[in-house]
Amino acid sequence: MRDFVYTNKSIEECYGCKACEQICPKNAITMSENEEGFQYPHIDTSKCVDCGLCQCVCPTQMENISVLFHVTPQTVSAAWNPNLSERLESTSGGMFFLLACQFINERGVVYGADYREDLTVFHCRFDDSEALKRARGSKYVQSDINDTFLQVRTDLKNGRKVLFSGTPCQIAGLRLFLRKPYDNLFTIDLVCHGVPSPFFFKKNLTFLEKEYGDHVVDFKFRAKKKSGWRSYVKYVFNQRKPIWDFLGKNYYTHAFHLGYFNRASCYTCDFSRSERVGDITLSDFWGAEKHCRSLKKARKWGFNLVMCNTPQGRSLYETVLKYVESMECPVEWAIQGDVRLRHTEQRPGMRDKAYKLLSEKGYAYMSSVYGIKESLPQRLIPAWAKNLIREIQSRI
């Protein structure tokens, strides 16, 4: 048994995209979880015939991925769905759901991230708009790709139009797996800030279920209905009423924003750059309202950064232009506003002991010792008031 497709690389460089597992003609590669809950490939040398396909599709190799980057975006826009009820259900401006719904309406199929019944995150195939609602909203957990690359290849060969959404390393893995371009493939990469493991997320859910005495059936990372964009996380339970918690008070989301529990490869990610691998790049458009005051009103309920990186991406974006509010912007606004369009974020010292402490001390200990500690006056200030204070500060 060998630990990685490259003998001259550390397994920690692996992104977990599963391209190697799905390309192997001998089924010699299997993914298994390490002690942190991340999946890594292992090669059964008794089955391996040294064909080299796994190395050809691995996005850890710069020589593999260098040809995938689109150097200059064709257009950069701030955009949002003006339908507020739909926008409320999305993390930012609702552009992914709008693009994906239109794609399905034109007889395409969409691949995106969903929750399983146990709230593990996985990629799956959607061919109707109602089911697609499950892919709406950010999920700050590493998604299990499953065999979706194989499914995509089958769809493409059958002439179906395919839209695949994922992190840049997943998009790179898919494109390398396919081995050639397809005119009927459209890709959306997300500006990713790193992925914690399903193991850490499960610890979070178990803690919440113990604290509130009910089974968690849904977890919304950035729910808007209370007071707008970015303030709340929402826990949906089997029987009791949903709980809205301030984003920073939940230790999982707090630690995510500090980068304590990301996959090891996230700290050396080759995709944290303005050159992108997807036809379209979607994200929050951080700081755009500082350059254009007319965007301040739209910020309350969120808007997207939409980078059209290829003619394919631009043609996809144009299918929804008549349904959206948008404004073209210089690419520099996007790069200035988001560090992950410039470089990777430094691995924090806490990362070296985070998972060990989580396993040995438990989630409750981590939350109480390393979580946000609000003073009594801070706890008494409602979130809408905190948002108002932030808005006033942003105008000064």
mmCIF file of C-alpha atoms in Angstrom:
data_model
loop_
_atom_site.group_PDB
_atom_site.id
_atom_site.type_symbol
_atom_site.label_atom_id
_atom_site.label_comp_id
_atom_site.label_asym_id
_atom_site.label_seq_id
_atom_site.Cartn_x
_atom_site.Cartn_y
_atom_site.Cartn_z
ATOM 1 C CA MET A 1 0.000 0.000 0.000
ATOM 2 C CA ARG A 2 1.350 3.405 -1.003
ATOM 3 C CA ASP A 3 0.149 6.642 0.571
ATOM 4 C CA PHE A 4 0.088 9.005 -2.396
ATOM 5 C CA VAL A 5 0.239 9.090 -6.188
ATOM 6 C CA TYR A 6 3.595 10.900 -5.995
ATOM 7 C CA THR A 7 6.456 9.363 -4.043
ATOM 8 C CA ASN A 8 8.325 12.710 -3.999
ATOM 9 C CA LYS A 9 5.472 14.678 -2.393
ATOM 10 C CA SER A 10 3.929 14.794 1.052
ATOM 11 C CA ILE A 11 0.416 13.414 1.281
ATOM 12 C CA GLU A 12 -0.513 16.647 3.071
ATOM 13 C CA GLU A 13 -0.322 18.408 -0.310
ATOM 14 C CA CYS A 14 -3.355 16.402 -1.505
ATOM 15 C CA TYR A 15 -6.535 18.454 -2.024
ATOM 16 C CA GLY A 16 -8.871 15.462 -1.683
ATOM 17 C CA CYS A 17 -10.524 15.991 -5.090
ATOM 18 C CA LYS A 18 -10.742 12.230 -5.822
ATOM 19 C CA ALA A 19 -9.670 12.598 -9.455
ATOM 20 C CA CYS A 20 -7.054 9.869 -8.965
ATOM 21 C CA GLU A 21 -9.542 7.430 -7.437
ATOM 22 C CA GLN A 22 -12.021 7.903 -10.275
ATOM 23 C CA ILE A 23 -9.475 7.739 -13.133
ATOM 24 C CA CYS A 24 -7.787 4.519 -11.979
ATOM 25 C CA PRO A 25 -8.631 1.722 -14.470
ATOM 26 C CA LYS A 26 -7.771 -0.996 -11.929
ATOM 27 C CA ASN A 27 -9.660 0.414 -8.915
ATOM 28 C CA ALA A 28 -6.347 0.393 -7.085
ATOM 29 C CA ILE A 29 -6.947 3.719 -5.317
ATOM 30 C CA THR A 30 -9.258 4.143 -2.352
ATOM 31 C CA MET A 31 -9.915 7.199 -0.194
ATOM 32 C CA SER A 32 -9.853 6.850 3.576
ATOM 33 C CA GLU A 33 -10.104 9.297 6.478
ATOM 34 C CA ASN A 34 -7.124 10.263 8.570
ATOM 35 C CA GLU A 35 -7.298 11.114 12.270
ATOM 36 C CA GLU A 36 -8.532 14.640 11.428
ATOM 37 C CA GLY A 37 -11.419 13.394 9.302
ATOM 38 C CA PHE A 38 -9.999 14.364 5.891
ATOM 39 C CA GLN A 39 -9.976 11.850 3.037
ATOM 40 C CA TYR A 40 -6.673 10.884 1.407
ATOM 41 C CA PRO A 41 -5.848 8.387 -1.379
ATOM 42 C CA HIS A 42 -4.130 5.084 -0.752
ATOM 43 C CA ILE A 43 -2.794 2.891 -3.551
ATOM 44 C CA ASP A 44 -2.989 -0.900 -3.459
ATOM 45 C CA THR A 45 0.336 -1.736 -5.083
ATOM 46 C CA SER A 46 -0.827 -5.300 -5.797
ATOM 47 C CA LYS A 47 -3.433 -3.867 -8.210
ATOM 48 C CA CYS A 48 -1.455 -0.897 -9.552
ATOM 49 C CA VAL A 49 -0.011 -1.325 -13.077
ATOM 50 C CA ASP A 50 1.945 1.972 -13.038
ATOM 51 C CA CYS A 51 -0.077 3.448 -15.893
ATOM 52 C CA GLY A 52 0.524 6.957 -14.520
ATOM 53 C CA LEU A 53 -3.026 8.205 -15.021
ATOM 54 C CA CYS A 54 -3.350 9.195 -11.368
ATOM 55 C CA GLN A 55 -0.309 11.435 -11.705
ATOM 56 C CA CYS A 56 -1.659 13.035 -14.892
ATOM 57 C CA VAL A 57 -4.895 14.131 -13.192
ATOM 58 C CA CYS A 58 -3.447 15.258 -9.855
ATOM 59 C CA PRO A 59 -3.865 19.016 -9.256
ATOM 60 C CA THR A 60 -0.949 19.122 -6.807
ATOM 61 C CA GLN A 61 1.390 19.236 -9.807
ATOM 62 C CA MET A 62 1.921 22.758 -11.180
ATOM 63 C CA GLU A 63 2.848 21.275 -14.560
ATOM 64 C CA ASN A 64 -0.662 19.751 -14.673
ATOM 65 C CA ILE A 65 -2.616 22.822 -13.599
ATOM 66 C CA SER A 66 -0.599 25.636 -15.216
ATOM 67 C CA VAL A 67 -2.525 25.230 -18.481
ATOM 68 C CA LEU A 68 -5.883 25.449 -16.667
ATOM 69 C CA PHE A 69 -5.639 29.062 -15.471
ATOM 70 C CA HIS A 70 -7.512 31.811 -17.307
ATOM 71 C CA VAL A 71 -5.204 34.811 -17.005
ATOM 72 C CA THR A 72 -7.552 37.798 -17.317
ATOM 73 C CA PRO A 73 -11.298 37.827 -16.606
ATOM 74 C CA GLN A 74 -13.426 39.049 -19.506
ATOM 75 C CA THR A 75 -15.747 40.957 -17.199
ATOM 76 C CA VAL A 76 -16.070 41.533 -13.452
ATOM 77 C CA SER A 77 -19.429 42.493 -11.964
ATOM 78 C CA ALA A 78 -21.262 43.088 -8.730
ATOM 79 C CA ALA A 79 -24.585 41.293 -9.221
ATOM 80 C CA TRP A 80 -27.615 40.166 -7.268
ATOM 81 C CA ASN A 81 -31.058 38.671 -7.681
ATOM 82 C CA PRO A 82 -33.585 41.514 -7.127
ATOM 83 C CA ASN A 83 -36.157 38.957 -5.921
ATOM 84 C CA LEU A 84 -35.620 39.461 -2.181
ATOM 85 C CA SER A 85 -37.375 36.267 -1.068
ATOM 86 C CA GLU A 86 -34.982 34.199 -3.207
ATOM 87 C CA ARG A 87 -31.975 36.275 -2.223
ATOM 88 C CA LEU A 88 -32.743 35.725 1.459
ATOM 89 C CA GLU A 89 -32.244 31.989 0.978
ATOM 90 C CA SER A 90 -28.768 32.468 -0.515
ATOM 91 C CA THR A 91 -25.519 33.404 1.188
ATOM 92 C CA SER A 92 -24.624 36.371 -1.008
ATOM 93 C CA GLY A 93 -26.565 37.715 -3.980
ATOM 94 C CA GLY A 94 -28.264 34.503 -5.097
ATOM 95 C CA MET A 95 -26.365 34.317 -8.381
ATOM 96 C CA PHE A 96 -25.453 30.619 -8.234
ATOM 97 C CA PHE A 97 -29.068 29.548 -7.813
ATOM 98 C CA LEU A 98 -30.220 31.878 -10.588
ATOM 99 C CA LEU A 99 -27.538 30.664 -13.009
ATOM 100 C CA ALA A 100 -28.150 27.015 -12.130
ATOM 101 C CA CYS A 101 -31.952 27.270 -12.434
ATOM 102 C CA GLN A 102 -31.659 28.886 -15.850
ATOM 103 C CA PHE A 103 -29.214 26.158 -16.874
ATOM 104 C CA ILE A 104 -31.690 23.445 -15.861
ATOM 105 C CA ASN A 105 -34.501 25.284 -17.667
ATOM 106 C CA GLU A 106 -32.386 24.969 -20.813
ATOM 107 C CA ARG A 107 -32.259 21.171 -20.318
ATOM 108 C CA GLY A 108 -28.868 21.100 -18.639
ATOM 109 C CA VAL A 109 -27.770 19.247 -15.500
ATOM 110 C CA VAL A 110 -26.062 20.834 -12.505
ATOM 111 C CA TYR A 111 -23.572 19.401 -10.017
ATOM 112 C CA GLY A 112 -23.230 21.087 -6.633
ATOM 113 C CA ALA A 113 -22.952 20.561 -2.873
ATOM 114 C CA ASP A 114 -25.830 19.193 -0.791
ATOM 115 C CA TYR A 115 -26.312 17.845 2.731
ATOM 116 C CA ARG A 116 -26.885 14.148 3.330
ATOM 117 C CA GLU A 117 -29.418 13.179 5.996
ATOM 118 C CA ASP A 118 -26.618 13.169 8.606
ATOM 119 C CA LEU A 119 -25.518 16.647 7.389
ATOM 120 C CA THR A 120 -22.274 15.500 5.821
ATOM 121 C CA VAL A 121 -21.663 17.549 2.674
ATOM 122 C CA PHE A 122 -21.414 15.816 -0.680
ATOM 123 C CA HIS A 123 -21.546 16.634 -4.387
ATOM 124 C CA CYS A 124 -24.470 15.350 -6.388
ATOM 125 C CA ARG A 125 -26.367 15.775 -9.656
ATOM 126 C CA PHE A 126 -29.463 17.967 -10.036
ATOM 127 C CA ASP A 127 -31.819 18.044 -12.993
ATOM 128 C CA ASP A 128 -34.800 19.923 -11.537
ATOM 129 C CA SER A 129 -34.998 23.359 -9.943
ATOM 130 C CA GLU A 130 -36.909 22.240 -6.851
ATOM 131 C CA ALA A 131 -34.217 19.766 -5.797
ATOM 132 C CA LEU A 132 -31.568 22.359 -6.648
ATOM 133 C CA LYS A 133 -32.702 24.455 -3.670
ATOM 134 C CA ARG A 134 -30.677 22.064 -1.489
ATOM 135 C CA ALA A 135 -27.475 23.262 -3.168
ATOM 136 C CA ARG A 136 -28.240 26.871 -2.276
ATOM 137 C CA GLY A 137 -26.214 28.533 0.495
ATOM 138 C CA SER A 138 -22.575 28.196 1.555
ATOM 139 C CA LYS A 139 -21.432 25.020 3.283
ATOM 140 C CA TYR A 140 -18.092 25.577 4.992
ATOM 141 C CA VAL A 141 -17.097 21.909 5.129
ATOM 142 C CA GLN A 142 -15.089 19.817 2.681
ATOM 143 C CA SER A 143 -17.525 18.252 0.233
ATOM 144 C CA ASP A 144 -17.262 14.575 -0.681
ATOM 145 C CA ILE A 145 -16.985 14.501 -4.484
ATOM 146 C CA ASN A 146 -18.114 10.850 -4.650
ATOM 147 C CA ASP A 147 -18.092 9.581 -8.252
ATOM 148 C CA THR A 148 -19.428 12.810 -9.760
ATOM 149 C CA PHE A 149 -16.492 13.167 -12.181
ATOM 150 C CA LEU A 150 -17.507 9.837 -13.719
ATOM 151 C CA GLN A 151 -21.134 10.987 -13.871
ATOM 152 C CA VAL A 152 -20.108 14.265 -15.514
ATOM 153 C CA ARG A 153 -18.107 12.420 -18.165
ATOM 154 C CA THR A 154 -21.088 10.211 -18.956
ATOM 155 C CA ASP A 155 -23.402 13.222 -19.238
ATOM 156 C CA LEU A 156 -20.964 15.054 -21.499
ATOM 157 C CA LYS A 157 -20.489 12.057 -23.788
ATOM 158 C CA ASN A 158 -24.276 11.721 -24.005
ATOM 159 C CA GLY A 159 -24.484 15.309 -25.228
ATOM 160 C CA ARG A 160 -25.961 16.821 -22.058
ATOM 161 C CA LYS A 161 -24.992 20.339 -21.045
ATOM 162 C CA VAL A 162 -23.267 20.184 -17.651
ATOM 163 C CA LEU A 163 -22.698 22.931 -15.071
ATOM 164 C CA PHE A 164 -20.295 21.941 -12.284
ATOM 165 C CA SER A 165 -19.818 24.156 -9.225
ATOM 166 C CA GLY A 166 -17.119 23.650 -6.616
ATOM 167 C CA THR A 167 -13.884 24.849 -5.069
ATOM 168 C CA PRO A 168 -11.045 25.628 -7.510
ATOM 169 C CA CYS A 169 -9.172 22.425 -6.643
ATOM 170 C CA GLN A 170 -12.329 20.425 -7.413
ATOM 171 C CA ILE A 171 -12.764 22.226 -10.741
ATOM 172 C CA ALA A 172 -9.108 21.580 -11.576
ATOM 173 C CA GLY A 173 -9.480 17.920 -10.620
ATOM 174 C CA LEU A 174 -12.536 17.578 -12.866
ATOM 175 C CA ARG A 175 -10.899 19.242 -15.854
ATOM 176 C CA LEU A 176 -7.769 17.114 -15.491
ATOM 177 C CA PHE A 177 -9.879 13.975 -15.071
ATOM 178 C CA LEU A 178 -11.755 14.673 -18.324
ATOM 179 C CA ARG A 179 -8.414 14.933 -20.195
ATOM 180 C CA LYS A 180 -9.881 17.195 -22.913
ATOM 181 C CA PRO A 181 -12.160 20.258 -23.215
ATOM 182 C CA TYR A 182 -15.885 19.845 -23.826
ATOM 183 C CA ASP A 183 -18.015 22.581 -25.408
ATOM 184 C CA ASN A 184 -20.990 21.430 -23.310
ATOM 185 C CA LEU A 185 -19.160 21.769 -19.962
ATOM 186 C CA PHE A 186 -19.537 24.937 -17.885
ATOM 187 C CA THR A 187 -17.729 25.389 -14.575
ATOM 188 C CA ILE A 188 -18.151 27.733 -11.607
ATOM 189 C CA ASP A 189 -15.305 28.023 -9.124
ATOM 190 C CA LEU A 190 -15.794 29.621 -5.726
ATOM 191 C CA VAL A 191 -13.314 31.900 -3.981
ATOM 192 C CA CYS A 192 -12.457 29.428 -1.248
ATOM 193 C CA HIS A 193 -11.052 30.315 2.173
ATOM 194 C CA GLY A 194 -10.208 26.728 3.085
ATOM 195 C CA VAL A 195 -12.206 23.689 4.169
ATOM 196 C CA PRO A 196 -12.508 22.153 7.658
ATOM 197 C CA SER A 197 -13.169 18.426 7.926
ATOM 198 C CA PRO A 198 -16.534 16.658 8.285
ATOM 199 C CA PHE A 199 -15.200 15.325 11.614
ATOM 200 C CA PHE A 200 -15.000 18.848 13.087
ATOM 201 C CA PHE A 201 -18.429 19.763 11.707
ATOM 202 C CA LYS A 202 -19.926 16.610 13.242
ATOM 203 C CA LYS A 203 -18.475 17.591 16.629
ATOM 204 C CA ASN A 204 -20.228 20.944 16.254
ATOM 205 C CA LEU A 205 -23.580 19.280 15.511
ATOM 206 C CA THR A 206 -23.235 16.840 18.421
ATOM 207 C CA PHE A 207 -22.501 19.746 20.773
ATOM 208 C CA LEU A 208 -25.593 21.645 19.574
ATOM 209 C CA GLU A 209 -27.830 18.586 19.922
ATOM 210 C CA LYS A 210 -26.671 18.074 23.500
ATOM 211 C CA GLU A 211 -27.081 21.763 24.340
ATOM 212 C CA TYR A 212 -30.573 22.125 22.867
ATOM 213 C CA GLY A 213 -31.874 18.588 23.415
ATOM 214 C CA ASP A 214 -32.984 17.927 19.850
ATOM 215 C CA HIS A 215 -31.655 16.536 16.580
ATOM 216 C CA VAL A 216 -30.208 19.096 14.131
ATOM 217 C CA VAL A 217 -31.723 18.562 10.670
ATOM 218 C CA ASP A 218 -30.276 21.624 8.903
ATOM 219 C CA PHE A 219 -27.436 24.059 9.502
ATOM 220 C CA LYS A 220 -27.409 27.388 7.651
ATOM 221 C CA PHE A 221 -24.020 29.039 7.851
ATOM 222 C CA ARG A 222 -25.048 32.585 7.013
ATOM 223 C CA ALA A 223 -28.779 33.083 7.438
ATOM 224 C CA LYS A 224 -30.170 36.511 6.600
ATOM 225 C CA LYS A 225 -33.774 36.748 7.696
ATOM 226 C CA LYS A 226 -33.045 38.241 11.123
ATOM 227 C CA SER A 227 -31.016 41.261 10.117
ATOM 228 C CA GLY A 228 -29.393 40.861 6.734
ATOM 229 C CA TRP A 229 -26.185 39.641 5.171
ATOM 230 C CA ARG A 230 -23.554 37.732 7.155
ATOM 231 C CA SER A 231 -24.683 38.108 10.779
ATOM 232 C CA TYR A 232 -26.344 34.844 11.783
ATOM 233 C CA VAL A 233 -26.002 31.088 11.736
ATOM 234 C CA LYS A 234 -29.271 29.160 11.937
ATOM 235 C CA TYR A 235 -29.808 25.749 13.569
ATOM 236 C CA VAL A 236 -32.903 23.877 12.376
ATOM 237 C CA PHE A 237 -34.108 21.116 14.697
ATOM 238 C CA ASN A 238 -36.363 18.112 14.326
ATOM 239 C CA GLN A 239 -39.013 19.336 16.794
ATOM 240 C CA ARG A 240 -38.115 22.575 18.525
ATOM 241 C CA LYS A 241 -38.129 26.003 16.888
ATOM 242 C CA PRO A 242 -35.029 27.075 14.941
ATOM 243 C CA ILE A 243 -32.272 28.875 16.836
ATOM 244 C CA TRP A 244 -30.577 31.935 15.366
ATOM 245 C CA ASP A 245 -27.075 32.399 16.759
ATOM 246 C CA PHE A 246 -24.647 35.239 16.160
ATOM 247 C CA LEU A 247 -22.043 34.028 13.657
ATOM 248 C CA GLY A 248 -19.045 34.542 15.930
ATOM 249 C CA LYS A 249 -20.641 32.806 18.930
ATOM 250 C CA ASN A 250 -20.699 29.433 17.195
ATOM 251 C CA TYR A 251 -17.216 27.993 17.709
ATOM 252 C CA TYR A 252 -17.204 26.139 14.389
ATOM 253 C CA THR A 253 -17.832 29.292 12.340
ATOM 254 C CA HIS A 254 -15.510 31.315 14.581
ATOM 255 C CA ALA A 255 -12.658 28.829 14.092
ATOM 256 C CA PHE A 256 -13.390 28.586 10.359
ATOM 257 C CA HIS A 257 -12.902 32.326 9.905
ATOM 258 C CA LEU A 258 -9.601 32.088 11.798
ATOM 259 C CA GLY A 259 -8.443 29.123 9.683
ATOM 260 C CA TYR A 260 -7.776 26.838 12.660
ATOM 261 C CA PHE A 261 -9.158 23.603 11.194
ATOM 262 C CA ASN A 262 -8.553 23.777 7.435
ATOM 263 C CA ARG A 263 -7.162 20.930 5.373
ATOM 264 C CA ALA A 264 -3.352 21.043 5.372
ATOM 265 C CA SER A 265 -3.171 21.767 1.625
ATOM 266 C CA CYS A 266 -5.346 24.871 2.039
ATOM 267 C CA TYR A 267 -2.395 26.748 3.552
ATOM 268 C CA THR A 268 -0.267 26.167 0.434
ATOM 269 C CA CYS A 269 -3.106 26.299 -2.103
ATOM 270 C CA ASP A 270 -2.047 27.040 -5.691
ATOM 271 C CA PHE A 271 -5.524 28.358 -6.542
ATOM 272 C CA SER A 272 -5.550 31.391 -4.221
ATOM 273 C CA ARG A 273 -4.981 33.855 -7.028
ATOM 274 C CA SER A 274 -6.830 36.141 -9.416
ATOM 275 C CA GLU A 275 -6.155 33.779 -12.332
ATOM 276 C CA ARG A 276 -9.011 31.289 -12.129
ATOM 277 C CA VAL A 277 -9.744 27.753 -13.351
ATOM 278 C CA GLY A 278 -13.542 28.060 -13.695
ATOM 279 C CA ASP A 279 -15.494 29.651 -16.532
ATOM 280 C CA ILE A 280 -17.146 31.821 -13.878
ATOM 281 C CA THR A 281 -15.919 32.724 -10.399
ATOM 282 C CA LEU A 282 -18.504 33.475 -7.697
ATOM 283 C CA SER A 283 -17.995 34.922 -4.237
ATOM 284 C CA ASP A 284 -19.047 37.676 -1.902
ATOM 285 C CA PHE A 285 -17.829 40.942 -3.407
ATOM 286 C CA TRP A 286 -15.964 42.158 -0.354
ATOM 287 C CA GLY A 287 -15.515 45.917 -0.056
ATOM 288 C CA ALA A 288 -17.065 46.908 -3.391
ATOM 289 C CA GLU A 289 -19.374 49.391 -1.658
ATOM 290 C CA LYS A 290 -16.296 51.313 -0.489
ATOM 291 C CA HIS A 291 -15.549 52.116 -4.132
ATOM 292 C CA CYS A 292 -19.142 52.756 -5.190
ATOM 293 C CA ARG A 293 -21.635 54.199 -2.728
ATOM 294 C CA SER A 294 -24.604 53.062 -4.843
ATOM 295 C CA LEU A 295 -23.785 49.484 -3.778
ATOM 296 C CA LYS A 296 -24.258 50.224 -0.065
ATOM 297 C CA LYS A 297 -28.011 49.598 -0.207
ATOM 298 C CA ALA A 298 -27.514 46.272 -2.007
ATOM 299 C CA ARG A 299 -24.977 45.191 0.620
ATOM 300 C CA LYS A 300 -27.631 44.741 3.331
ATOM 301 C CA TRP A 301 -28.962 41.568 1.722
ATOM 302 C CA GLY A 302 -25.743 40.648 -0.097
ATOM 303 C CA PHE A 303 -24.391 40.713 -3.619
ATOM 304 C CA ASN A 304 -22.003 38.534 -5.569
ATOM 305 C CA LEU A 305 -18.700 38.994 -7.239
ATOM 306 C CA VAL A 306 -19.155 37.514 -10.728
ATOM 307 C CA MET A 307 -15.950 37.060 -12.716
ATOM 308 C CA CYS A 308 -16.521 35.814 -16.262
ATOM 309 C CA ASN A 309 -13.179 34.214 -17.069
ATOM 310 C CA THR A 310 -13.922 32.689 -20.485
ATOM 311 C CA PRO A 311 -16.302 33.237 -23.423
ATOM 312 C CA GLN A 312 -18.096 30.130 -22.117
ATOM 313 C CA GLY A 313 -18.560 31.827 -18.757
ATOM 314 C CA ARG A 314 -19.713 35.079 -20.317
ATOM 315 C CA SER A 315 -22.325 33.260 -22.416
ATOM 316 C CA LEU A 316 -23.626 31.536 -19.270
ATOM 317 C CA TYR A 317 -23.831 34.837 -17.382
ATOM 318 C CA GLU A 318 -25.708 36.482 -20.260
ATOM 319 C CA THR A 319 -28.535 33.947 -19.903
ATOM 320 C CA VAL A 320 -29.561 35.617 -16.615
ATOM 321 C CA LEU A 321 -28.607 39.265 -17.189
ATOM 322 C CA LYS A 322 -32.194 40.331 -17.812
ATOM 323 C CA TYR A 323 -33.195 38.924 -14.398
ATOM 324 C CA VAL A 324 -30.488 40.567 -12.258
ATOM 325 C CA GLU A 325 -29.260 43.888 -10.972
ATOM 326 C CA SER A 326 -25.602 44.285 -11.882
ATOM 327 C CA MET A 327 -22.748 46.702 -12.279
ATOM 328 C CA GLU A 328 -19.441 46.113 -14.050
ATOM 329 C CA CYS A 329 -16.395 46.854 -11.889
ATOM 330 C CA PRO A 330 -12.600 46.880 -12.246
ATOM 331 C CA VAL A 331 -10.986 43.569 -11.350
ATOM 332 C CA GLU A 332 -8.760 45.492 -8.911
ATOM 333 C CA TRP A 333 -11.772 46.032 -6.624
ATOM 334 C CA ALA A 334 -12.188 42.277 -6.288
ATOM 335 C CA ILE A 335 -8.484 41.627 -5.740
ATOM 336 C CA GLN A 336 -8.193 44.360 -3.112
ATOM 337 C CA GLY A 337 -11.253 43.092 -1.252
ATOM 338 C CA ASP A 338 -10.387 39.401 -0.951
ATOM 339 C CA VAL A 339 -7.036 38.090 0.203
ATOM 340 C CA ARG A 340 -7.708 34.724 -1.448
ATOM 341 C CA LEU A 341 -7.569 36.405 -4.852
ATOM 342 C CA ARG A 342 -4.003 37.428 -3.977
ATOM 343 C CA HIS A 343 -2.412 34.625 -1.971
ATOM 344 C CA THR A 344 -3.053 31.898 0.574
ATOM 345 C CA GLU A 345 -3.538 32.817 4.198
ATOM 346 C CA GLN A 346 -0.759 31.852 6.583
ATOM 347 C CA ARG A 347 -1.173 28.660 8.565
ATOM 348 C CA PRO A 348 -1.967 29.775 12.146
ATOM 349 C CA GLY A 349 0.008 28.306 15.016
ATOM 350 C CA MET A 350 -3.249 26.998 16.471
ATOM 351 C CA ARG A 351 -3.621 24.621 13.491
ATOM 352 C CA ASP A 352 -0.754 22.461 14.743
ATOM 353 C CA LYS A 353 -2.709 21.456 17.837
ATOM 354 C CA ALA A 354 -6.351 22.140 16.893
ATOM 355 C CA TYR A 355 -7.432 18.624 15.919
ATOM 356 C CA LYS A 356 -5.410 17.007 18.695
ATOM 357 C CA LEU A 357 -7.132 19.216 21.280
ATOM 358 C CA LEU A 358 -10.507 18.568 19.668
ATOM 359 C CA SER A 359 -10.007 14.796 19.952
ATOM 360 C CA GLU A 360 -8.537 14.822 23.450
ATOM 361 C CA LYS A 361 -10.421 17.676 25.162
ATOM 362 C CA GLY A 362 -13.634 17.805 23.144
ATOM 363 C CA TYR A 363 -15.630 20.458 21.316
ATOM 364 C CA ALA A 364 -17.132 22.009 24.469
ATOM 365 C CA TYR A 365 -13.644 22.624 25.854
ATOM 366 C CA MET A 366 -12.493 24.228 22.586
ATOM 367 C CA SER A 367 -15.554 26.454 22.501
ATOM 368 C CA SER A 368 -15.181 27.639 26.094
ATOM 369 C CA VAL A 369 -11.409 28.199 25.979
ATOM 370 C CA TYR A 370 -10.848 29.406 22.408
ATOM 371 C CA GLY A 371 -14.259 30.789 21.443
ATOM 372 C CA ILE A 372 -15.386 34.405 21.537
ATOM 373 C CA LYS A 373 -16.033 35.691 25.039
ATOM 374 C CA GLU A 374 -18.517 38.562 24.988
ATOM 375 C CA SER A 375 -18.889 40.945 27.899
ATOM 376 C CA LEU A 376 -22.332 41.357 29.463
ATOM 377 C CA PRO A 377 -23.003 44.649 27.600
ATOM 378 C CA GLN A 378 -21.996 42.992 24.307
ATOM 379 C CA ARG A 379 -24.371 40.086 24.939
ATOM 380 C CA LEU A 380 -27.222 42.505 25.599
ATOM 381 C CA ILE A 381 -26.783 44.376 22.305
ATOM 382 C CA PRO A 382 -29.044 42.775 19.654
ATOM 383 C CA ALA A 383 -27.512 41.802 16.312
ATOM 384 C CA TRP A 384 -29.517 44.403 14.378
ATOM 385 C CA ALA A 385 -27.923 47.112 16.546
ATOM 386 C CA LYS A 386 -24.448 45.657 16.000
ATOM 387 C CA ASN A 387 -25.101 45.710 12.252
ATOM 388 C CA LEU A 388 -26.228 49.331 12.451
ATOM 389 C CA ILE A 389 -23.040 50.260 14.307
ATOM 390 C CA ARG A 390 -20.941 48.517 11.629
ATOM 391 C CA GLU A 391 -22.836 50.323 8.873
ATOM 392 C CA ILE A 392 -22.264 53.712 10.517
ATOM 393 C CA GLN A 393 -18.572 52.904 11.014
ATOM 394 C CA SER A 394 -18.240 51.956 7.331
ATOM 395 C CA ARG A 395 -19.482 55.406 6.332
ATOM 396 C CA ILE A 396 -16.974 57.275 8.460
#
